[in-house]
Short mmCIF file of C-alpha atoms in Angstrom, two decimals:
data_model
loop_
_atom_site.label_atom_id
_atom_site.label_comp_id
_atom_site.label_asym_id
_atom_site.label_seq_id
_atom_site.Cartn_x
_atom_site.Cartn_y
_atom_site.Cartn_z
CA MET A 1 61.72 209.08 76.45
CA PHE A 2 60.31 212.19 74.77
CA THR A 3 62.90 214.30 76.65
CA LEU A 4 65.72 212.24 75.15
CA PHE A 5 64.13 212.34 71.69
CA LYS A 6 63.75 216.13 71.91
CA LYS A 7 67.34 216.63 73.07
CA GLU A 8 68.67 214.51 70.19
CA LEU A 9 66.49 216.20 67.59
CA ASP A 10 67.39 219.66 68.95
CA TYR A 11 71.05 218.84 68.29
CA TYR A 12 70.35 218.42 64.57
CA LEU A 13 67.86 221.30 64.35
CA ASN A 14 70.30 223.70 66.04
CA ASN A 15 73.27 222.51 64.05
CA ALA A 16 74.20 223.30 60.46
CA VAL A 17 75.46 219.73 59.92
CA GLY A 18 71.94 218.33 60.33
CA TYR A 19 70.51 220.67 57.70
CA ILE A 20 73.42 220.14 55.32
CA VAL A 21 73.14 216.34 55.39
CA VAL A 22 69.34 216.33 54.97
CA ILE A 23 69.40 218.93 52.18
CA LEU A 24 72.27 217.16 50.40
CA PHE A 25 70.25 213.96 50.43
CA ALA A 26 67.23 215.73 48.93
CA VAL A 27 69.35 217.55 46.31
CA PHE A 28 71.07 214.35 45.19
CA ALA A 29 67.83 212.34 45.17
CA ASN A 30 66.00 214.96 43.10
CA PHE A 31 68.91 215.70 40.75
CA LEU A 32 69.92 212.09 40.02
CA TYR A 33 66.32 211.22 39.25
CA VAL A 34 65.38 214.30 37.22
CA LYS A 35 68.54 214.23 35.08
CA ASP A 36 67.43 210.93 33.48
CA ILE A 37 63.69 211.47 33.38
CA PHE A 38 63.64 212.90 29.86
CA LEU A 39 65.87 210.11 28.58
CA ASN A 40 63.46 207.49 29.90
CA GLY A 41 60.54 209.13 28.14
CA SER A 42 58.04 207.92 30.72
CA VAL A 43 56.96 209.28 34.08
CA SER A 44 57.41 206.77 36.84
CA MET A 45 58.88 206.87 40.34
CA LYS A 46 60.49 203.42 39.99
CA SER A 47 63.91 204.76 39.02
CA PHE A 48 63.69 207.25 41.90
CA PHE A 49 63.15 204.43 44.38
CA GLY A 50 66.02 202.59 42.70
CA LEU A 51 68.32 205.37 43.87
CA ILE A 52 67.10 205.46 47.46
CA PRO A 53 69.05 202.42 48.85
CA TRP A 54 72.33 203.79 47.48
CA LEU A 55 71.68 207.28 48.82
CA PHE A 56 70.72 205.80 52.21
CA LEU A 57 74.05 203.92 52.14
CA ILE A 58 75.81 207.28 52.71
CA PHE A 59 73.07 209.40 54.27
CA ILE A 60 72.12 207.12 57.17
CA PRO A 61 75.65 206.35 58.44
CA ALA A 62 76.34 210.12 58.17
CA ILE A 63 73.50 211.01 60.53
CA THR A 64 73.88 208.07 62.92
CA MET A 65 77.68 207.98 63.22
CA ARG A 66 77.65 210.16 66.33
CA ALA A 67 74.78 208.28 68.02
CA PHE A 68 76.91 206.53 70.62
CA SER A 69 80.50 207.05 69.46
CA GLU A 70 80.35 210.76 70.34
CA GLU A 71 78.70 209.96 73.70
CA LYS A 72 81.56 207.54 74.34
CA ARG A 73 84.24 210.01 73.26
CA LEU A 74 82.90 212.75 75.53
CA ASN A 75 81.98 210.18 78.22
CA THR A 76 78.48 211.68 78.32
CA ILE A 77 77.38 208.06 77.99
CA GLU A 78 78.22 207.76 81.71
CA VAL A 79 75.91 210.70 82.43
CA LEU A 80 73.09 209.10 80.43
CA LEU A 81 73.54 205.65 81.92
CA THR A 82 73.55 206.96 85.49
CA LEU A 83 70.22 208.73 85.04
CA PRO A 84 67.00 206.91 85.91
CA VAL A 85 66.35 205.84 82.33
CA SER A 86 66.84 202.41 80.78
CA GLU A 87 69.26 201.60 77.98
CA ALA A 88 66.30 200.52 75.82
CA LYS A 89 64.65 203.94 76.17
CA ILE A 90 67.89 205.71 75.24
CA VAL A 91 68.25 203.55 72.12
CA VAL A 92 64.60 203.93 71.09
CA ALA A 93 64.70 207.73 71.62
CA LYS A 94 67.78 208.04 69.40
CA PHE A 95 66.23 205.68 66.83
CA PHE A 96 63.12 207.87 66.55
CA THR A 97 65.30 210.96 66.14
CA TYR A 98 66.98 209.41 63.11
CA ILE A 99 63.66 208.17 61.72
CA THR A 100 62.41 211.78 61.96
CA LEU A 101 65.46 212.98 60.00
CA VAL A 102 64.87 210.31 57.34
CA LEU A 103 61.23 211.40 57.12
CA LEU A 104 62.30 215.05 56.76
CA ALA A 105 64.74 214.10 54.00
CA LEU A 106 62.06 212.09 52.17
CA ILE A 107 59.52 214.91 52.57
CA LEU A 108 61.94 217.15 50.66
CA THR A 109 61.60 214.80 47.67
CA LEU A 110 57.78 214.87 47.64
CA SER A 111 57.67 217.69 45.10
CA LEU A 112 58.43 215.08 42.41
CA PRO A 113 55.45 212.73 42.90
CA VAL A 114 53.14 215.67 43.64
CA SER A 115 54.05 217.36 40.33
CA PHE A 116 53.84 214.08 38.43
CA TYR A 117 50.44 213.40 39.93
CA TYR A 118 49.08 216.67 38.58
CA LEU A 119 50.98 216.61 35.28
CA ALA A 120 50.91 212.95 34.30
CA HIS A 121 48.46 211.32 36.73
CA ILE A 122 50.88 208.75 38.10
CA TYR A 123 49.37 205.97 40.19
CA LEU A 124 49.55 207.39 43.72
CA PRO A 125 49.16 204.20 45.86
CA GLU A 126 52.27 202.77 44.16
CA VAL A 127 54.22 205.88 45.21
CA VAL A 128 52.89 205.73 48.77
CA VAL A 129 54.01 202.09 49.08
CA GLY A 130 57.42 203.06 47.67
CA TYR A 131 57.84 205.77 50.30
CA ALA A 132 56.64 203.42 53.06
CA GLY A 133 59.24 200.89 51.90
CA SER A 134 61.90 203.62 51.96
CA VAL A 135 61.04 204.42 55.57
CA LEU A 136 61.14 200.72 56.50
CA MET A 137 64.48 200.21 54.80
CA GLY A 138 65.75 203.43 56.38
CA ALA A 139 64.71 202.12 59.81
CA SER A 140 66.70 198.92 59.31
CA PHE A 141 69.75 200.88 58.09
CA ILE A 142 69.47 203.20 61.11
CA ALA A 143 69.36 200.24 63.52
CA ILE A 144 72.43 198.66 61.87
CA SER A 145 74.38 201.94 61.91
CA MET A 146 73.43 202.67 65.53
CA TYR A 147 74.77 199.26 66.51
CA PHE A 148 78.11 200.04 64.87
CA SER A 149 78.29 203.39 66.63
CA THR A 150 78.25 201.55 69.98
CA LEU A 151 81.44 199.70 69.02
CA THR A 152 83.77 202.69 68.77
CA LYS A 153 84.54 206.15 70.17
CA ASN A 154 85.51 207.35 66.72
CA GLN A 155 82.73 208.77 64.52
CA ILE A 156 84.68 208.15 61.31
CA VAL A 157 85.25 204.49 62.18
CA SER A 158 81.54 204.21 63.01
CA PHE A 159 80.62 205.85 59.66
CA LEU A 160 82.96 203.69 57.57
CA SER A 161 82.09 200.40 59.29
CA SER A 162 78.36 201.09 58.81
CA ILE A 163 78.89 201.91 55.13
CA PHE A 164 80.96 198.75 54.66
CA VAL A 165 78.34 196.47 56.23
CA LEU A 166 75.41 198.15 54.46
CA PHE A 167 77.30 197.95 51.15
CA ILE A 168 77.85 194.20 51.64
CA LEU A 169 74.17 193.77 52.50
CA LEU A 170 73.06 195.74 49.44
CA GLY A 171 75.61 193.86 47.35
CA THR A 172 74.18 190.45 48.26
CA SER A 173 70.98 191.22 46.38
CA SER A 174 72.46 193.19 43.51
CA ASP A 175 74.65 192.15 40.57
CA LEU A 176 77.46 194.14 42.11
CA LEU A 177 78.76 191.38 44.38
CA SER A 178 76.61 188.38 43.66
CA SER A 179 77.96 188.01 40.09
CA PHE A 180 81.24 186.85 41.64
CA LEU A 181 79.49 184.05 43.54
CA PRO A 182 78.24 180.62 42.39
CA LYS A 183 74.59 180.55 41.22
CA PHE A 184 73.23 178.56 44.18
CA VAL A 185 74.91 180.97 46.66
CA GLN A 186 73.46 183.93 44.73
CA ASP A 187 69.98 182.39 44.90
CA MET A 188 70.31 181.93 48.64
CA LEU A 189 71.92 185.27 49.50
CA ILE A 190 69.43 187.31 47.51
CA TYR A 191 66.79 186.78 50.21
CA PHE A 192 69.11 188.22 52.88
CA GLY A 193 69.69 191.46 51.03
CA PRO A 194 67.54 194.56 51.65
CA LEU A 195 67.54 195.42 47.95
CA TYR A 196 65.52 192.33 47.04
CA HIS A 197 62.89 193.17 49.66
CA PHE A 198 62.86 196.88 48.86
CA GLN A 199 62.26 196.19 45.15
CA ASN A 200 58.82 194.84 46.04
CA PHE A 201 57.91 198.13 47.73
CA ALA A 202 59.42 200.13 44.87
CA LYS A 203 57.05 198.32 42.49
CA GLY A 204 54.12 199.23 44.74
CA ILE A 205 53.76 195.70 46.15
CA VAL A 206 53.31 195.20 49.89
CA ASP A 207 54.88 191.78 50.46
CA VAL A 208 54.41 190.65 54.05
CA ARG A 209 57.73 188.75 53.92
CA SER A 210 59.55 191.96 53.02
CA LEU A 211 57.70 193.82 55.75
CA TYR A 212 58.80 191.18 58.28
CA TYR A 213 62.33 191.29 56.90
CA PHE A 214 62.78 195.02 57.55
CA ILE A 215 61.00 194.92 60.92
CA SER A 216 63.11 191.91 62.01
CA ILE A 217 66.40 193.55 60.99
CA THR A 218 65.40 196.76 62.80
CA VAL A 219 64.36 194.99 66.01
CA LEU A 220 67.39 192.67 65.97
CA PHE A 221 69.92 195.49 65.63
CA LEU A 222 68.15 197.75 68.14
CA PHE A 223 68.25 194.82 70.57
CA LEU A 224 71.96 194.26 69.88
CA THR A 225 72.56 197.99 70.46
CA VAL A 226 70.86 197.77 73.86
CA VAL A 227 72.89 194.64 74.72
CA ASN A 228 76.10 196.45 73.76
CA LEU A 229 75.20 199.44 75.94
CA GLU A 230 74.52 197.12 78.87
CA LYS A 231 78.02 195.64 78.53
CA ARG A 232 80.14 198.02 80.56
CA ASP A 233 82.69 195.77 82.24
CA MET B 1 71.93 204.02 103.85
CA ILE B 2 74.64 202.56 101.63
CA SER B 3 76.08 199.18 102.46
CA VAL B 4 79.02 197.77 100.53
CA ASP B 5 79.82 194.23 101.60
CA LYS B 6 82.99 192.35 100.56
CA VAL B 7 82.88 193.74 97.04
CA THR B 8 85.48 192.64 94.52
CA LYS B 9 85.69 193.92 90.97
CA ARG B 10 87.76 192.27 88.30
CA PHE B 11 88.26 193.50 84.72
CA LYS B 12 89.44 190.46 82.73
CA ASP B 13 92.53 189.36 84.69
CA LYS B 14 93.01 192.56 86.66
CA THR B 15 91.47 192.93 90.11
CA VAL B 16 90.78 196.63 90.62
CA LEU B 17 88.87 196.32 93.88
CA HIS B 18 89.45 193.61 96.43
CA ASN B 19 87.01 192.63 99.17
CA VAL B 20 85.98 196.19 100.05
CA SER B 21 83.31 196.75 102.73
CA PHE B 22 81.96 199.94 104.29
CA GLU B 23 78.75 201.66 105.26
CA ALA B 24 77.47 205.20 104.82
CA LYS B 25 74.64 206.47 106.98
CA LYS B 26 72.17 209.25 106.24
CA GLY B 27 73.71 212.71 106.62
CA GLU B 28 77.32 211.48 106.56
CA ILE B 29 79.95 212.94 104.28
CA ILE B 30 82.43 210.27 103.32
CA GLY B 31 85.70 211.13 101.64
CA PHE B 32 87.41 208.53 99.46
CA LEU B 33 91.09 209.15 99.50
CA GLY B 34 93.62 207.38 97.35
CA PRO B 35 96.16 207.85 94.59
CA ASN B 36 95.14 207.73 90.92
CA GLY B 37 94.04 204.25 89.89
CA ALA B 38 93.38 203.18 93.49
CA GLY B 39 89.79 202.07 92.76
CA LYS B 40 87.81 205.11 93.95
CA THR B 41 85.94 205.66 90.66
CA THR B 42 85.24 201.92 90.30
CA THR B 43 83.72 201.86 93.82
CA MET B 44 81.47 204.79 92.94
CA ARG B 45 80.40 203.23 89.64
CA LEU B 46 79.58 200.01 91.49
CA ILE B 47 77.39 201.88 93.98
CA LEU B 48 75.52 203.47 91.07
CA GLY B 49 74.97 200.08 89.43
CA TYR B 50 76.90 201.36 86.39
CA LEU B 51 79.30 198.44 86.92
CA THR B 52 78.48 195.00 88.28
CA PRO B 53 80.55 193.60 91.17
CA THR B 54 82.44 190.38 90.42
CA SER B 55 81.55 189.27 93.97
CA GLY B 56 80.02 190.80 97.08
CA THR B 57 76.85 192.83 97.50
CA ILE B 58 75.90 196.49 97.47
CA LYS B 59 72.65 197.74 98.93
CA ILE B 60 71.19 201.22 98.90
CA ASN B 61 68.30 201.61 101.32
CA GLY B 62 68.05 197.81 101.24
CA ILE B 63 67.88 197.59 97.44
CA ASN B 64 70.58 196.05 95.26
CA PRO B 65 71.31 198.53 92.42
CA GLN B 66 71.75 195.61 90.02
CA GLU B 67 68.19 194.48 90.70
CA ASP B 68 66.45 197.86 90.41
CA ARG B 69 68.91 200.27 88.87
CA ILE B 70 66.33 202.81 87.71
CA LYS B 71 64.78 203.12 91.19
CA ILE B 72 68.19 203.50 92.82
CA LEU B 73 69.34 206.08 90.28
CA SER B 74 66.34 208.27 91.03
CA THR B 75 67.68 208.62 94.60
CA ILE B 76 71.29 209.37 93.62
CA GLY B 77 72.90 212.47 92.17
CA TYR B 78 76.20 211.76 90.42
CA LEU B 79 79.03 213.97 89.27
CA PRO B 80 81.34 211.76 87.18
CA GLU B 81 85.10 212.16 87.00
CA ASN B 82 86.14 214.96 84.57
CA ASN B 83 82.52 216.14 84.56
CA PRO B 84 81.36 215.12 81.05
CA LEU B 85 78.79 217.57 79.64
CA TYR B 86 77.15 218.26 76.27
CA PRO B 87 79.20 221.26 75.03
CA GLU B 88 76.64 222.41 72.45
CA MET B 89 73.83 222.79 75.01
CA LYS B 90 73.04 225.93 76.96
CA VAL B 91 73.22 225.67 80.75
CA ARG B 92 69.46 226.04 81.19
CA GLU B 93 68.70 223.46 78.47
CA TYR B 94 71.11 220.94 79.96
CA ILE B 95 69.79 221.24 83.51
CA GLN B 96 66.20 221.13 82.28
CA PHE B 97 67.05 218.00 80.27
CA ILE B 98 68.52 216.24 83.34
CA ALA B 99 65.72 217.55 85.59
CA SER B 100 63.07 216.24 83.22
CA LEU B 101 64.60 212.75 83.30
CA LYS B 102 64.77 212.92 87.09
CA LYS B 103 61.21 214.26 87.40
CA GLU B 104 62.34 217.53 88.95
CA ASN B 105 60.20 220.60 88.35
CA ASN B 106 61.89 223.22 90.45
CA VAL B 107 65.11 223.94 88.57
CA ASP B 108 65.19 227.61 89.59
CA ASP B 109 66.08 226.64 93.17
CA ILE B 110 68.96 224.55 91.85
CA PHE B 111 70.25 227.43 89.72
CA SER B 112 70.30 229.67 92.80
CA ALA B 113 71.83 226.98 95.04
CA VAL B 114 74.87 226.60 92.80
CA ALA B 115 74.94 230.23 91.64
CA LEU B 116 74.38 229.62 87.95
CA ASP B 117 71.89 232.42 87.32
CA GLU B 118 74.40 234.55 85.40
CA VAL B 119 75.24 231.90 82.81
CA LEU B 120 71.91 230.19 82.18
CA ASN B 121 71.81 231.16 78.51
CA THR B 122 75.49 230.50 77.87
CA LYS B 123 76.62 227.45 75.93
CA ILE B 124 78.45 224.94 78.15
CA GLU B 125 81.50 224.97 75.85
CA GLU B 126 81.92 228.69 76.57
CA LEU B 127 82.03 228.30 80.37
CA SER B 128 85.08 228.36 82.62
CA ARG B 129 86.05 225.10 84.38
CA GLY B 130 84.62 226.40 87.63
CA TYR B 131 81.24 227.10 86.07
CA LYS B 132 81.29 223.76 84.25
CA GLN B 133 81.81 222.08 87.62
CA ARG B 134 78.82 223.99 89.00
CA VAL B 135 76.74 222.79 86.05
CA GLY B 136 77.79 219.20 86.87
CA LEU B 137 76.84 219.77 90.51
CA ALA B 138 73.50 221.30 89.51
CA ALA B 139 72.79 218.23 87.36
CA ALA B 140 73.64 215.98 90.31
CA LEU B 141 71.22 217.94 92.51
CA CYS B 142 68.25 217.52 90.15
CA GLY B 143 65.49 215.40 91.63
CA ASN B 144 66.54 216.29 95.20
CA PRO B 145 68.49 213.02 95.67
CA ASP B 146 69.16 211.54 99.12
CA ILE B 147 72.65 210.52 98.06
CA LEU B 148 75.29 212.54 96.23
CA ILE B 149 78.27 210.80 94.67
CA LEU B 150 80.92 213.24 93.53
CA ASP B 151 83.99 211.92 91.75
CA GLU B 152 86.84 214.39 92.25
CA PRO B 153 84.56 217.44 92.32
CA THR B 154 87.42 219.95 92.59
CA SER B 155 89.80 218.32 90.13
CA GLY B 156 91.48 220.75 87.74
CA LEU B 157 90.13 223.88 89.44
CA ASP B 158 92.20 226.77 90.73
CA PRO B 159 92.39 227.17 94.55
CA ILE B 160 89.67 229.86 94.65
CA GLU B 161 87.24 227.77 92.62
CA GLN B 162 88.14 224.70 94.72
CA GLU B 163 87.19 226.61 97.85
CA LYS B 164 83.88 227.70 96.30
CA ILE B 165 82.99 224.14 95.31
CA ARG B 166 83.91 222.86 98.80
CA ASP B 167 81.67 225.48 100.37
CA LEU B 168 78.89 224.42 98.03
CA ILE B 169 79.29 220.76 99.00
CA LYS B 170 79.20 221.67 102.70
CA LYS B 171 76.08 223.76 102.12
CA LEU B 172 74.40 220.92 100.22
CA SER B 173 75.27 218.27 102.78
CA LYS B 174 72.23 218.80 105.02
CA ASN B 175 70.11 215.62 105.12
CA LYS B 176 72.11 214.02 102.32
CA THR B 177 74.63 211.25 102.27
CA ILE B 178 77.62 212.47 100.30
CA ILE B 179 80.42 210.32 99.01
CA PHE B 180 83.20 212.19 97.29
CA SER B 181 86.60 211.17 96.06
CA THR B 182 89.76 213.18 96.04
CA HIS B 183 93.49 212.94 96.29
CA ILE B 184 93.70 216.31 98.03
CA LEU B 185 94.30 215.66 101.72
CA SER B 186 93.17 219.10 102.91
CA GLU B 187 89.84 218.60 101.14
CA ILE B 188 89.11 215.54 103.29
CA GLU B 189 90.05 217.48 106.43
CA GLU B 190 87.75 220.32 105.47
CA ILE B 191 84.63 218.49 104.31
CA ALA B 192 84.46 214.83 105.34
CA ASP B 193 83.01 213.26 108.49
CA LYS B 194 84.47 209.86 107.64
CA VAL B 195 87.53 208.88 105.64
CA ILE B 196 88.05 205.76 103.57
CA ILE B 197 91.53 205.29 102.16
CA ILE B 198 91.76 203.02 99.14
CA HIS B 199 95.07 201.87 97.79
CA ARG B 200 95.61 199.41 94.92
CA GLY B 201 92.02 198.23 95.20
CA ASN B 202 92.17 197.54 98.93
CA LYS B 203 90.53 199.50 101.69
CA VAL B 204 93.40 200.40 103.99
CA PHE B 205 91.59 202.74 106.39
CA ASP B 206 87.99 203.38 107.32
CA GLY B 207 87.10 205.65 110.20
CA PHE B 208 86.01 209.04 111.44
CA LYS B 209 88.16 211.98 110.50
CA PRO B 210 90.82 212.62 113.15
CA LYS B 211 90.34 215.98 114.89
CA LYS B 212 93.98 216.94 114.82
CA LYS B 213 95.03 218.66 111.58
CA GLY B 214 97.68 216.86 109.55
CA THR B 215 96.78 213.43 110.98
CA ILE B 216 95.18 212.33 107.71
CA ALA B 217 98.34 213.22 105.80
CA THR B 218 100.42 211.08 108.15
CA LEU B 219 97.85 208.28 108.07
CA PHE B 220 97.66 208.37 104.27
CA LYS B 221 101.43 208.32 103.82
CA ARG B 222 101.78 205.45 106.31
CA THR B 223 98.99 203.28 104.86
CA VAL B 224 100.02 203.86 101.28
CA THR B 225 103.70 203.14 102.00
CA ASP B 226 102.91 200.06 104.11
CA ASN B 227 100.73 198.58 101.38
#
């Protein structure tokens, strides 16, 4: 599995696109947060974590769109699936590649909490929980986007369909979409949205239900990705 | 040994392979002959366990590839149709990647066997078709497999490159079972021990290669026209 992980990661490390996407994420995350920090008048990472789901909405489909759609387009998927390696290992290896890229992108934003810790003594455990939540939410977004990349040979279709589904998911627990729905539907849907669960982490709270939510979504979509790869007839 | 017994493959309503049976013994070179869309690639994919037969059974050394696909795939080297490769990888990286998954340590011997030494640090996208085909063959040879399945190994190559690849296949054939597909009649005459003609999903001929040159051409025309 490490061989597959290394091959996938090498693609991004030897390719300008990988660097551009990761750096763009870090630039946007830092800039969008810093531009409002003096208006807020207080030093807190909460508004930074508020941006993360919306940045992930673009960033994650952008890095995962080629996961399987490009393999299908080039038919290298046939090479992979006729090697002595299981579909599950292929999916997990790719998943860890994308998790590594998400970690790299988040590491590039660490200058903010580190400076705030020394300048304003922000509460560090709260920040650590926020970052852990970002990784968990990122993992679930990666799994969803990887599933959609198994459905098409076209990277753009894979990218757009992932964005659409993630946007709907984010919308269910934000005012963006739920304000159009009746109150009882809003109350129900809010628990299905990643935003609701991520907000706990952003506040520095480790809620076991939210932890289960992200892990369940990740495992479910990785499983569906494997099932889709096994369907070849 | 490969045993294909009454295998039928259906995709939705279309039957692409109908009741096909044959055997391949150790050391034999079997040539699949048939027009485009005859079912040659499907048969190969079924042997690899990449596709599941609708009915019938396939056994490789007594094991059904559907039951233990990973074990079977470690004994097979496969060159798919159109030879899909990762264009951004260098030749050495690609072969080492495949070799690592097939638990092969001695890649240098493979590089020499298929004469790739000159282009090891070249990106695959920069190679000629002939060299790309050699890279595909090198990948198929990783792990020293007992069985080689080569889907149209000389397709799209110029006559000189075709000859080189044929020579390579003949050189590699010692102690290996090789199944290759083609629609080039002379290729069958030159390389194969046995010929299987597939037409519209049916096996229309299965036997040893006739000694007299040109017999396969006549046989192929007759079987294909009759069916």
